[in-house]
PDB file of C-alpha atoms in Angstrom:
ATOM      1  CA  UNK A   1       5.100   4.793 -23.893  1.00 75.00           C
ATOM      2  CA  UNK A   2       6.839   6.215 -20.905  1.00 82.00           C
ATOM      3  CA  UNK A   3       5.771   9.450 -21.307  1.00 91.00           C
ATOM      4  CA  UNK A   4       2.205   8.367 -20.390  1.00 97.00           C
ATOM      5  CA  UNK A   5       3.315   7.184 -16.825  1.00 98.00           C
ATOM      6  CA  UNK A   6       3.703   9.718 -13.812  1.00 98.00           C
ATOM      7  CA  UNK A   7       5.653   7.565 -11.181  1.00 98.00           C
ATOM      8  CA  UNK A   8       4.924   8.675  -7.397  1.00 98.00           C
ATOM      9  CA  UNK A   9       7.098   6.727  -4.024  1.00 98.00           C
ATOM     10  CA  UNK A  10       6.728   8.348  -0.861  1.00 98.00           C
ATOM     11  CA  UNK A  11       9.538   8.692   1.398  1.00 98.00           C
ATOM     12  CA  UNK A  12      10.099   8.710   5.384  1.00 95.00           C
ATOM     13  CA  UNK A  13      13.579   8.264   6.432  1.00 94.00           C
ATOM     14  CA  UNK A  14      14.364   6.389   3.052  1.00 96.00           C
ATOM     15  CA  UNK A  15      17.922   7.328   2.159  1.00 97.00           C
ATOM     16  CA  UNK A  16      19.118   4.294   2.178  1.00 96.00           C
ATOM     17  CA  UNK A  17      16.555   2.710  -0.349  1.00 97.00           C
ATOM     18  CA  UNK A  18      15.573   5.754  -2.572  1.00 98.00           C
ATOM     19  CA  UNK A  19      18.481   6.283  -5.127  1.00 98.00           C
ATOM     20  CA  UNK A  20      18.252   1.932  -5.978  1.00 97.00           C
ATOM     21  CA  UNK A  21      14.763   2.587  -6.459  1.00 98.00           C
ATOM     22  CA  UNK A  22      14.884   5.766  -8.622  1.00 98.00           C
ATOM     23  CA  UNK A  23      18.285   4.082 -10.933  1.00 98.00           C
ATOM     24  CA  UNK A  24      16.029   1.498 -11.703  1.00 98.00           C
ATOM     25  CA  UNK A  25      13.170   4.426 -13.059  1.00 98.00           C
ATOM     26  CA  UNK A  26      13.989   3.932 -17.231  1.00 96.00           C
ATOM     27  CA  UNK A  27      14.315   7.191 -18.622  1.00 94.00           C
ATOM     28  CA  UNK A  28      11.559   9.435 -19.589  1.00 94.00           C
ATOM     29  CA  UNK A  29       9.664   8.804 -16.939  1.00 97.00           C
ATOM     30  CA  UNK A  30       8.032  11.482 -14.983  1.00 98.00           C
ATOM     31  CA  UNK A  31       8.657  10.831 -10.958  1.00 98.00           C
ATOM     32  CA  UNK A  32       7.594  12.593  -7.866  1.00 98.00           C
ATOM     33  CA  UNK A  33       9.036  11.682  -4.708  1.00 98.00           C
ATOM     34  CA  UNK A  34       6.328  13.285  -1.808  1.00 98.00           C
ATOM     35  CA  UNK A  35       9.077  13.653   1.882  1.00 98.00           C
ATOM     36  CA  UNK A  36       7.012  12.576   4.448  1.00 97.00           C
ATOM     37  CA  UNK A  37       9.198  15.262   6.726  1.00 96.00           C
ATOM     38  CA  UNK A  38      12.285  13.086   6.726  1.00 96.00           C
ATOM     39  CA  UNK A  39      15.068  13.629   8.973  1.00 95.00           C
ATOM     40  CA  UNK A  40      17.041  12.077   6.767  1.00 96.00           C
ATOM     41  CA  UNK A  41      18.726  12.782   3.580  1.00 98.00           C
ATOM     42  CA  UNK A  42      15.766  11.044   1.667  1.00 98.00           C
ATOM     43  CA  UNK A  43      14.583  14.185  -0.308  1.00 97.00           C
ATOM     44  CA  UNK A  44      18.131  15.777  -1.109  1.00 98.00           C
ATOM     45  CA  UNK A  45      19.312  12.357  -2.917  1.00 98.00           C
ATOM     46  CA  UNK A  46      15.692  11.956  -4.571  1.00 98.00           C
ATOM     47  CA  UNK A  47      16.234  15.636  -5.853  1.00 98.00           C
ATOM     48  CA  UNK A  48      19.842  14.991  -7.030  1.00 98.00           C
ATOM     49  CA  UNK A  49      18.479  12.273  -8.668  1.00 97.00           C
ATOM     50  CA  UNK A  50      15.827  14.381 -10.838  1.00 97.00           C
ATOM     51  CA  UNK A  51      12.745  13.466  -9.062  1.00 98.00           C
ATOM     52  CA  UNK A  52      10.459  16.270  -8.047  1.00 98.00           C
ATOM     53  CA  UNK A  53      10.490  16.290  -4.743  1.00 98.00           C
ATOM     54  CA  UNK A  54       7.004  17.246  -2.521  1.00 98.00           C
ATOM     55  CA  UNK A  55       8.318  18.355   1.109  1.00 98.00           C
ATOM     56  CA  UNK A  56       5.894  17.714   3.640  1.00 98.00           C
ATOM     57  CA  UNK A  57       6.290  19.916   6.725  1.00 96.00           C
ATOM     58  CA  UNK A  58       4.568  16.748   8.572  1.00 96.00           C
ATOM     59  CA  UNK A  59       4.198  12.759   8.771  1.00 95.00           C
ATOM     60  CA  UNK A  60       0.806  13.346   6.989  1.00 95.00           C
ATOM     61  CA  UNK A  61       0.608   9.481   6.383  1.00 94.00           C
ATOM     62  CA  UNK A  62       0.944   6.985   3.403  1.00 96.00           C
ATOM     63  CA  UNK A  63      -2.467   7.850   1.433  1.00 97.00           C
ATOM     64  CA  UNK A  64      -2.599  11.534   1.901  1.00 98.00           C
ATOM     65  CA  UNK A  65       0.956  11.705   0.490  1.00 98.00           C
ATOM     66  CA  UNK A  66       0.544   9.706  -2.616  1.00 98.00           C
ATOM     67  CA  UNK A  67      -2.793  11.749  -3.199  1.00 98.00           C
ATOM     68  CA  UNK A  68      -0.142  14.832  -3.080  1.00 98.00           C
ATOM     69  CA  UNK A  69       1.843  12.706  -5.707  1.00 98.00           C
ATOM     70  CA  UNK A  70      -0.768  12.604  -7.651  1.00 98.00           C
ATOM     71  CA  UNK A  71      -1.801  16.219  -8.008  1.00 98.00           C
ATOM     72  CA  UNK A  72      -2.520  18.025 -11.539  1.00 97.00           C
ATOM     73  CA  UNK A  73      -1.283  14.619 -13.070  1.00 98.00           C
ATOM     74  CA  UNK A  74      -2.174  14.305 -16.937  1.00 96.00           C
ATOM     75  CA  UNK A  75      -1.257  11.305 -17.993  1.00 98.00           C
ATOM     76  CA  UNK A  76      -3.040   8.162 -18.235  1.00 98.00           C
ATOM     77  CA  UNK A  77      -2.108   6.231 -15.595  1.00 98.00           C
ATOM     78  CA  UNK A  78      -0.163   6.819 -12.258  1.00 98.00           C
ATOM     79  CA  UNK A  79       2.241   3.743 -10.474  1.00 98.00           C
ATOM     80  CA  UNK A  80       2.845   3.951  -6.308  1.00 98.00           C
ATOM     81  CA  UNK A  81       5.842   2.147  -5.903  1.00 98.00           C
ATOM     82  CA  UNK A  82       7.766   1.916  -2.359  1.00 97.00           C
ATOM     83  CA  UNK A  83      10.733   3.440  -2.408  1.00 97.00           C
ATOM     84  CA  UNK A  84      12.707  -0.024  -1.072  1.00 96.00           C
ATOM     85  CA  UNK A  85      11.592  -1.120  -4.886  1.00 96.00           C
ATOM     86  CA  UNK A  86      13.342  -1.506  -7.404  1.00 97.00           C
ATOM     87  CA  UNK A  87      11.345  -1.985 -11.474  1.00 97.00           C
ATOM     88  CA  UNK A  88      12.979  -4.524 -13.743  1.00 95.00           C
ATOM     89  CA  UNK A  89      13.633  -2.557 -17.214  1.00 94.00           C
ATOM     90  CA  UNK A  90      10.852  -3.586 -19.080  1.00 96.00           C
ATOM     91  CA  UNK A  91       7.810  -3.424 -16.305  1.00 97.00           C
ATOM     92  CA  UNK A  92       6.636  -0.186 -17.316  1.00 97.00           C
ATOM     93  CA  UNK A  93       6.112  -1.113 -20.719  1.00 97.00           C
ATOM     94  CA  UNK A  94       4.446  -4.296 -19.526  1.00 96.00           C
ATOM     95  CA  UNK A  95       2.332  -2.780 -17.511  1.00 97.00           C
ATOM     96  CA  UNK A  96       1.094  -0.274 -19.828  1.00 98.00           C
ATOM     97  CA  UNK A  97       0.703  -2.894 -22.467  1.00 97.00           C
ATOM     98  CA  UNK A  98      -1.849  -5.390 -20.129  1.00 96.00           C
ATOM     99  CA  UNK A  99      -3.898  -1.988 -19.451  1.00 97.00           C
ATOM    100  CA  UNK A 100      -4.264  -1.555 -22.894  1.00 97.00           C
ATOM    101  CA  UNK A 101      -5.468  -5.678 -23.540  1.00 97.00           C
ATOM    102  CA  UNK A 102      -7.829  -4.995 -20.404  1.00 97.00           C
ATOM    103  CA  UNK A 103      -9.414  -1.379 -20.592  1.00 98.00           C
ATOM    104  CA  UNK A 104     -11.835  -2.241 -17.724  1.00 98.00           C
ATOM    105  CA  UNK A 105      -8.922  -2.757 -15.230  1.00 98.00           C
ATOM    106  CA  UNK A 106      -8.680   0.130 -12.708  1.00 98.00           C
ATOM    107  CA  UNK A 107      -5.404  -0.868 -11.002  1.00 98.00           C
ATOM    108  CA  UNK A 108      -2.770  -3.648 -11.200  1.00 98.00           C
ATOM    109  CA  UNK A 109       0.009  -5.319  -9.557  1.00 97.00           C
ATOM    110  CA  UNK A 110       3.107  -6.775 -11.333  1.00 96.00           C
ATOM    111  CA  UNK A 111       4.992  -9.704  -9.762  1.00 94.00           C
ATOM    112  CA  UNK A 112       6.634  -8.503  -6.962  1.00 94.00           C
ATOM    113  CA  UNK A 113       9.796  -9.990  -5.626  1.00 92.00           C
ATOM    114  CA  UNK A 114      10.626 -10.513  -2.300  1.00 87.00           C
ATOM    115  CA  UNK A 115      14.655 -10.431  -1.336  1.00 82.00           C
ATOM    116  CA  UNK A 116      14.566 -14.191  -2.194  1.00 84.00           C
ATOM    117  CA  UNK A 117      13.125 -14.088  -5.341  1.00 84.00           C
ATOM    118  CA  UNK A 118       9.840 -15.272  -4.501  1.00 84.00           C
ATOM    119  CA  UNK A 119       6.437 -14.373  -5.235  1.00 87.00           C
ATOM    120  CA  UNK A 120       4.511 -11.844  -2.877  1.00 86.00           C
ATOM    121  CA  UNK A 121       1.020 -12.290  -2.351  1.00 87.00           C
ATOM    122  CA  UNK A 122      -0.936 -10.420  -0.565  1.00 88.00           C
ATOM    123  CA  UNK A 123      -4.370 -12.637  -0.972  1.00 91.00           C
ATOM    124  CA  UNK A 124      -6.575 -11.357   1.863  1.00 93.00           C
ATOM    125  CA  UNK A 125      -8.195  -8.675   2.743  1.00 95.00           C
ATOM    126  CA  UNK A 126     -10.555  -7.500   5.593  1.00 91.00           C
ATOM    127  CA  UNK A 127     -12.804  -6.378   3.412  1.00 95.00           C
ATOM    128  CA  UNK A 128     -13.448  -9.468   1.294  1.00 96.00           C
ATOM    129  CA  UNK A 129     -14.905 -12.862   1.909  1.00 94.00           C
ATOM    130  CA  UNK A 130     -12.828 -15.855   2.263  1.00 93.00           C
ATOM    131  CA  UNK A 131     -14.152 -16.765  -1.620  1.00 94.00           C
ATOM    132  CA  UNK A 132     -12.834 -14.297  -3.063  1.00 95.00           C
ATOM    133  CA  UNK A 133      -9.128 -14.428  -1.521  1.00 95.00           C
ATOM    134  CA  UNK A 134      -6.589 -14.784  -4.627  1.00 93.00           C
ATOM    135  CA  UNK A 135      -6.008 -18.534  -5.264  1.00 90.00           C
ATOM    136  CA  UNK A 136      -2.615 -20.035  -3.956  1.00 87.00           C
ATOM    137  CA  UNK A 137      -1.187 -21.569  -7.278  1.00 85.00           C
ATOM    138  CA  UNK A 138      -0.816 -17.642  -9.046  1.00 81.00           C
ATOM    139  CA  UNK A 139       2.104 -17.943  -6.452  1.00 76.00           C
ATOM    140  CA  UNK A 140       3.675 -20.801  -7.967  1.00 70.00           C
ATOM    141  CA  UNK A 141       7.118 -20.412  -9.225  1.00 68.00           C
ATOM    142  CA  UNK A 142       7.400 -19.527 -12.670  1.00 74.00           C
ATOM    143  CA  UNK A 143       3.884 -18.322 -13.308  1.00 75.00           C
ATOM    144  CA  UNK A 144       3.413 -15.777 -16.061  1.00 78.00           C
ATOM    145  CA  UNK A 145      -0.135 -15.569 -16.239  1.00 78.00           C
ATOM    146  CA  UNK A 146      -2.400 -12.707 -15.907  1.00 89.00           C
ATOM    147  CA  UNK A 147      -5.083 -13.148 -13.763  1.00 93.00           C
ATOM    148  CA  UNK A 148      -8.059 -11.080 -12.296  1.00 95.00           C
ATOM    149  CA  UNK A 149      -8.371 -10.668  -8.738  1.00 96.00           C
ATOM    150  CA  UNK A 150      -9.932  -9.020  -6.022  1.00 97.00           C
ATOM    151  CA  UNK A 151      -7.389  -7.553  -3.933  1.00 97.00           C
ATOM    152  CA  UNK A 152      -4.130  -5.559  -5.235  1.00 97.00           C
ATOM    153  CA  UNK A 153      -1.247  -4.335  -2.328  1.00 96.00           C
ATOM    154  CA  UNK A 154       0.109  -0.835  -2.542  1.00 96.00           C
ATOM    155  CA  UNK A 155       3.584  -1.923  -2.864  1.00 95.00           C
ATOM    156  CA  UNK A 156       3.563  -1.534  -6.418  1.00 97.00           C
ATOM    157  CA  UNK A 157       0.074  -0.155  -7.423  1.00 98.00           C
ATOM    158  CA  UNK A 158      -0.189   0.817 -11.290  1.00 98.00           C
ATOM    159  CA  UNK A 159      -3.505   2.914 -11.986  1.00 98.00           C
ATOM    160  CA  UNK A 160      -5.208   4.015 -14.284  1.00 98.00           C
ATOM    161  CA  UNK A 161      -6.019   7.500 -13.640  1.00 98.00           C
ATOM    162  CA  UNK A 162      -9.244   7.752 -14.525  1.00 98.00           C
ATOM    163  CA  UNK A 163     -10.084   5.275 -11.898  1.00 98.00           C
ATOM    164  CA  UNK A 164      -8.128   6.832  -9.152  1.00 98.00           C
ATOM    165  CA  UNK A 165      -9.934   9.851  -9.769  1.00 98.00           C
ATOM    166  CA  UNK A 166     -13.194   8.294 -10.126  1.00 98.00           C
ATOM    167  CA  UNK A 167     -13.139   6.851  -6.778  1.00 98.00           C
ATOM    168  CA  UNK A 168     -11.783  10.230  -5.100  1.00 98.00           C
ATOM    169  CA  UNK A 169      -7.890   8.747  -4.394  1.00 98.00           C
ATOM    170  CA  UNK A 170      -6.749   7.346  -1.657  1.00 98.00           C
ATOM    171  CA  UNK A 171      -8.910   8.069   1.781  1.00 97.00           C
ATOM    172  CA  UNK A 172      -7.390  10.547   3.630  1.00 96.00           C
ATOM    173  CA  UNK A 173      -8.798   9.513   7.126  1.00 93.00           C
ATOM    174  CA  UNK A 174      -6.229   6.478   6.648  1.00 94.00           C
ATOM    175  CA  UNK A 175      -2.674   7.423   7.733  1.00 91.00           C
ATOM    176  CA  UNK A 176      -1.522   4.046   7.576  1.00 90.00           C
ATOM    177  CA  UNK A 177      -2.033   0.809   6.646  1.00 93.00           C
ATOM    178  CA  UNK A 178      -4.934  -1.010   4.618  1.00 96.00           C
ATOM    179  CA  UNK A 179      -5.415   2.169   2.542  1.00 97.00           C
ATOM    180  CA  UNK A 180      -4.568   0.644  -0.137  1.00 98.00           C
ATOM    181  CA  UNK A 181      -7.207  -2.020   0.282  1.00 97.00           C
ATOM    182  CA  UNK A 182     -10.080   0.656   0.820  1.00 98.00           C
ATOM    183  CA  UNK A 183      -8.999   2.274  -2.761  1.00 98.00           C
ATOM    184  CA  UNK A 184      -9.347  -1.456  -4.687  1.00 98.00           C
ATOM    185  CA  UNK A 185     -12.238  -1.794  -3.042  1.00 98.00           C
ATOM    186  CA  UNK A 186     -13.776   1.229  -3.741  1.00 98.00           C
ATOM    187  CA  UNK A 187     -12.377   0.434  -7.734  1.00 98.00           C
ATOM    188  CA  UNK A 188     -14.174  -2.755  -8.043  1.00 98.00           C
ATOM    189  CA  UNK A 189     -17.144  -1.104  -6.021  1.00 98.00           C
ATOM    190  CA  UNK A 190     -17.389   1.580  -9.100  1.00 98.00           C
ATOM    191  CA  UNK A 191     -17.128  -1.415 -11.828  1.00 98.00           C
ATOM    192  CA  UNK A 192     -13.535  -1.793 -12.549  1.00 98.00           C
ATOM    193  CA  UNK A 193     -11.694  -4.891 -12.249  1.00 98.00           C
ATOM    194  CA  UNK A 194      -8.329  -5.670 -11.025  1.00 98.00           C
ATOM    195  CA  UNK A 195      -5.193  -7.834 -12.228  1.00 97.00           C
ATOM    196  CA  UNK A 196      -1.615  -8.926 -11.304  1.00 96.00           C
ATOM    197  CA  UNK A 197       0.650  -9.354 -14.431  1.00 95.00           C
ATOM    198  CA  UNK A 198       2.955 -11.412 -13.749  1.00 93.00           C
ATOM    199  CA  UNK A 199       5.601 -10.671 -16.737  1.00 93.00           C
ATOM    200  CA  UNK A 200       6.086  -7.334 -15.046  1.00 95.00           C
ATOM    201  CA  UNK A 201       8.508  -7.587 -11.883  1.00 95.00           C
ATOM    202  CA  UNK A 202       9.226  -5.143  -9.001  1.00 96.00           C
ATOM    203  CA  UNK A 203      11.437  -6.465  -6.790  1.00 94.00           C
ATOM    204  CA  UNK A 204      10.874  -5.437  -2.874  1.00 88.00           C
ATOM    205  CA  UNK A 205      13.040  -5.484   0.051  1.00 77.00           C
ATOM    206  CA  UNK A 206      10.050  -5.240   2.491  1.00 68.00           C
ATOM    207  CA  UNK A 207      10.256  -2.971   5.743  1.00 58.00           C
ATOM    208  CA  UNK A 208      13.145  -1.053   4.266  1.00 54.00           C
ATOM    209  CA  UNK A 209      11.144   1.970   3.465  1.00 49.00           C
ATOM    210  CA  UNK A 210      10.948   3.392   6.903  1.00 46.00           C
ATOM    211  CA  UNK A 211      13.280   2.076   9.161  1.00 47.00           C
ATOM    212  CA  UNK A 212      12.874  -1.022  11.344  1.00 59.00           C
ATOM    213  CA  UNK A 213      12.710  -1.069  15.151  1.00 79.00           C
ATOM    214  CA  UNK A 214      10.718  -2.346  18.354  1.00 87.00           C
ATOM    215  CA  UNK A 215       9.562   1.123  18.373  1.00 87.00           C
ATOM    216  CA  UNK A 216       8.406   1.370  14.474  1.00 82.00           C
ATOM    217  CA  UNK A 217       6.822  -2.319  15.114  1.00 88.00           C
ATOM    218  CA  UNK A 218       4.821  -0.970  18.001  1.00 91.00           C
ATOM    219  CA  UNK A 219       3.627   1.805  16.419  1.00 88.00           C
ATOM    220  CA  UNK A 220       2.964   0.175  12.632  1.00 90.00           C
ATOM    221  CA  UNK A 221       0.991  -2.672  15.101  1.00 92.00           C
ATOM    222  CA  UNK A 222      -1.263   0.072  16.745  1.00 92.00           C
ATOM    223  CA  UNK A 223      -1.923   1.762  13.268  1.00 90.00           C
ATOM    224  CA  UNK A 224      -3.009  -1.851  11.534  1.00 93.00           C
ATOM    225  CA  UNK A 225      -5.521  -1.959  14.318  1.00 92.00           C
ATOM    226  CA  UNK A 226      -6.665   1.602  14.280  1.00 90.00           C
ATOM    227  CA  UNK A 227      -6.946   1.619  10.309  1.00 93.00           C
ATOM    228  CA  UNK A 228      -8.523  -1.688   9.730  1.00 93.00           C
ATOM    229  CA  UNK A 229     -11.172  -0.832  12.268  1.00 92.00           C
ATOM    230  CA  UNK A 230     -11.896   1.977   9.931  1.00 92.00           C
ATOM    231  CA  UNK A 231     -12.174   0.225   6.858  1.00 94.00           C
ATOM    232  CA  UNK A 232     -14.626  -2.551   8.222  1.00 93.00           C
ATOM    233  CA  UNK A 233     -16.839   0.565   9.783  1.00 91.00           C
ATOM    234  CA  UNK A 234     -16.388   2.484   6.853  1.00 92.00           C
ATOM    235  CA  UNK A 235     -17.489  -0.491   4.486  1.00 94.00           C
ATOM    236  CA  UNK A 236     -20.219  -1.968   6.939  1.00 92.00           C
ATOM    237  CA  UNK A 237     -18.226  -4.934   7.856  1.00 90.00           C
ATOM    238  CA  UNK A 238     -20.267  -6.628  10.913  1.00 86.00           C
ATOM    239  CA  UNK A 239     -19.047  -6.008  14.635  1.00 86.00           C
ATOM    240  CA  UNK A 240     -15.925  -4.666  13.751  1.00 86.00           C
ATOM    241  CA  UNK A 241     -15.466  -4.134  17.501  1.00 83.00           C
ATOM    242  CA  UNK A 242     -15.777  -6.961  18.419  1.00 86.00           C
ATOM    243  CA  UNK A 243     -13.593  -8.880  15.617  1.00 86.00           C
ATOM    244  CA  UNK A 244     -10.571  -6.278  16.548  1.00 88.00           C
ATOM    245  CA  UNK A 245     -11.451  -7.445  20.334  1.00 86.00           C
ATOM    246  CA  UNK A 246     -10.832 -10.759  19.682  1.00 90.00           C
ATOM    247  CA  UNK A 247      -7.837 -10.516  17.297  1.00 90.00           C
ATOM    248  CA  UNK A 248      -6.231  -8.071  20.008  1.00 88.00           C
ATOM    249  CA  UNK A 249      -6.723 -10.638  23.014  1.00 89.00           C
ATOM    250  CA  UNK A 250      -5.582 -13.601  20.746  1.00 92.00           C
ATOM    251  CA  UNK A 251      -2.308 -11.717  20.115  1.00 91.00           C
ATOM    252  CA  UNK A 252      -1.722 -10.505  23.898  1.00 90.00           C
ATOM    253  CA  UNK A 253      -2.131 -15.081  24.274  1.00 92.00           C
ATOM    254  CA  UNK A 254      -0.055 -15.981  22.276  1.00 93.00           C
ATOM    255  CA  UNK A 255       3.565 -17.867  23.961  1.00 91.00           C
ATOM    256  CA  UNK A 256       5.458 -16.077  21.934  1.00 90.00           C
ATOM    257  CA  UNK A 257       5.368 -12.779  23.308  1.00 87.00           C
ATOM    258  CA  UNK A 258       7.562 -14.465  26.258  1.00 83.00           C
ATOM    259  CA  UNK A 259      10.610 -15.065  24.201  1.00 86.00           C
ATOM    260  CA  UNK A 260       9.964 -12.320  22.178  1.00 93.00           C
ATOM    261  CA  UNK A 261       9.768  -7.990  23.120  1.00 91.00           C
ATOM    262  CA  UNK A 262       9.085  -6.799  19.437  1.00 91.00           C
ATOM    263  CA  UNK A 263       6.189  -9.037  19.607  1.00 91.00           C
ATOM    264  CA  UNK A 264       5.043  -8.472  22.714  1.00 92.00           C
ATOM    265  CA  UNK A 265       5.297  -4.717  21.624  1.00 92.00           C
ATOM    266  CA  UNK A 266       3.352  -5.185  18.817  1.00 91.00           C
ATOM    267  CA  UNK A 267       0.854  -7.295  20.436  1.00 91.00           C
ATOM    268  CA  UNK A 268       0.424  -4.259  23.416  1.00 92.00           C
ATOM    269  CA  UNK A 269       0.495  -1.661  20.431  1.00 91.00           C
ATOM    270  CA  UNK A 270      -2.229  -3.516  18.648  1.00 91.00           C
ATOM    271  CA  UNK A 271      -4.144  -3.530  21.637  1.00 88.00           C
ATOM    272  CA  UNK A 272      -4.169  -0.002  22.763  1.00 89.00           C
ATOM    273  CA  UNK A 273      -5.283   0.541  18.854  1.00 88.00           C
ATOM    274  CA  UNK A 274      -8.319  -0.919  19.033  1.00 87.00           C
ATOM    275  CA  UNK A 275      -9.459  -0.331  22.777  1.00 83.00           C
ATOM    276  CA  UNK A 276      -8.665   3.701  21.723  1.00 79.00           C
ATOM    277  CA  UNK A 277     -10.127   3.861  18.062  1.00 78.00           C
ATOM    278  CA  UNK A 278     -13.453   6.322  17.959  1.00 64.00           C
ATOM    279  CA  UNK A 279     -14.751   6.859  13.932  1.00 56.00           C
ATOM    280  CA  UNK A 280     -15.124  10.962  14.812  1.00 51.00           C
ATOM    281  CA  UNK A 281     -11.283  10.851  16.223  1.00 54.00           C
ATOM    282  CA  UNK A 282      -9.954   9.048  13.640  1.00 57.00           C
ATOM    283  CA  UNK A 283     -11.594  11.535  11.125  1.00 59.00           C
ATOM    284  CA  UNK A 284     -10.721  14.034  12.750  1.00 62.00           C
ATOM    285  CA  UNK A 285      -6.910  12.904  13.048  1.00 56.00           C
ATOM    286  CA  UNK A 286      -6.276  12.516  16.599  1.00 56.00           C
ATOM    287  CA  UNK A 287      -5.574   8.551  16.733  1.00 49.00           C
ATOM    288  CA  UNK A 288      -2.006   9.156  17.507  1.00 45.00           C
ATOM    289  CA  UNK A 289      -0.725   6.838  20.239  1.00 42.00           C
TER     290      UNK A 289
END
């Protein structure tokens, strides 16, 4: 069963999550780790480790690297996993085994475990309505069932690769941040459905995968603007302009930022994101703060 799995985590200053994440691969499992140009030791331990390693000679972004990851693969389905992840011993086989029960299901999430213990779920989207967020309760504690949806996160994305192909991959205008959304969009767009199953676990540190700093909140702040701009444009959401203009000047209000410089950062960050976003720079990669 493993051998029909190509595992792909992309890396940017992850040495101090990567070799957890790849002990916890089971054996016989193909995995390519794609170096977002590290200056870290991320891609030396992921190579000592028996990953094949995809050296980037750039940041070229979350999407375009997994869609290097995913190159010339042959088997039937391909799983993005964050490298601060780490798989429980039996998730690929669960995985696998809910694709088979649902053959229409382009792309699913297992449980995944926050450093508590606890259940993340990522319900909303931008680019779905308020009726179709995932329902509360397939957060409860304890819950094992599998359940359709209509958003998935990226954190721990299991595809099948027919689908990911279908729909072209991940969009390569996106260098970070709700490109994961676009893609299960774009699934369910083309007729597939999408699942979490909750037997399999990932467990996920969160924000471990890059670093952490008032810096790297800034900028991650100024992408989410930039990116989900995109997406609503790209997808004909209504006045995406003037939804970012609002959320931005809403953020800039709140008290918080007083007692608070990362989220004043972010809030400033988030701002210059959507007064600078233009569709034809974005595309054409000059969005950089």
């Amino acid at each position: 069963m493993h051998e029909r799995i190509r595992i792909v985590s992309v890396t940017y200053n992850s040495a101090e999550v990567i070799g957890d994440f790849l002990a916890s691969v089971p054996k016989g499992i193909e995995v390519v780790v794609v170096d977002n140009n590290s200056q870290d030791e991320s891609r030396e331990i992921a190579a000592a480790m028996g990953a094949k390693v995809i050296a980037l000679d750039e940041n070229c972004g979350f999407g375009t690297a997994c869609n290097r990851g995913a190159e010339g693969n042959t088997k039937e389905f391909i799983f993005f996993c964050n490298p601060d992840s780490t798989l429980t011993p039996n998730c690929c086989r669960l995985l696998v085994e809910a694709a088979e029960m649902h053959p229409e299901a382009g792309a699913t999430n297992p449980a995944i475990l926050n450093a508590r213990g606890a259940l993340r779920l990522d319900r909303r989207s931008a680019l779905i309505s308020k009726s179709e967020y995932t329902d509360r309760r397939y957060a409860a504690p304890g819950n094992k069932d599998s359940v359709q949806v209509n958003i998935l996160t990226g954190a721990a994305l299991f595809c099948r690769q027919q689908a990911f192909d279908e729909v072209g991959g991940f969009d390569e205008n996106i260098f970070l941040y709700h490109e994961d959304d676009d893609l299960v969009y774009r699934m369910r767009q083309a007729g597939w459905t999408l699942r979490i199953e909750h037997q399999a676990t990932v467990s996920h540190l969160g924000g471990k995968s890059s670093g952490s700093s008032i810096q790297g909140a800034a900028l991650k702040a100024y992408f989410i603007a930039q990116s989900r701009m995109y997406v609503e444009q790209r997808h004909g959401i209504s006045t995406p302009g003037l939804r970012a203009a609002v959320r931005a000047l809403v953020k800039i209000a709140s008290p918080i930022n007083l007692l608070s410089a990362r989220k004043r950062a972010q809030a400033i960050a988030y701002l210059k994101g959507t007064w600078r976003f233009d569709m034809v720079r974005y595309q054409n990669g000059d969005y950089l703060p």
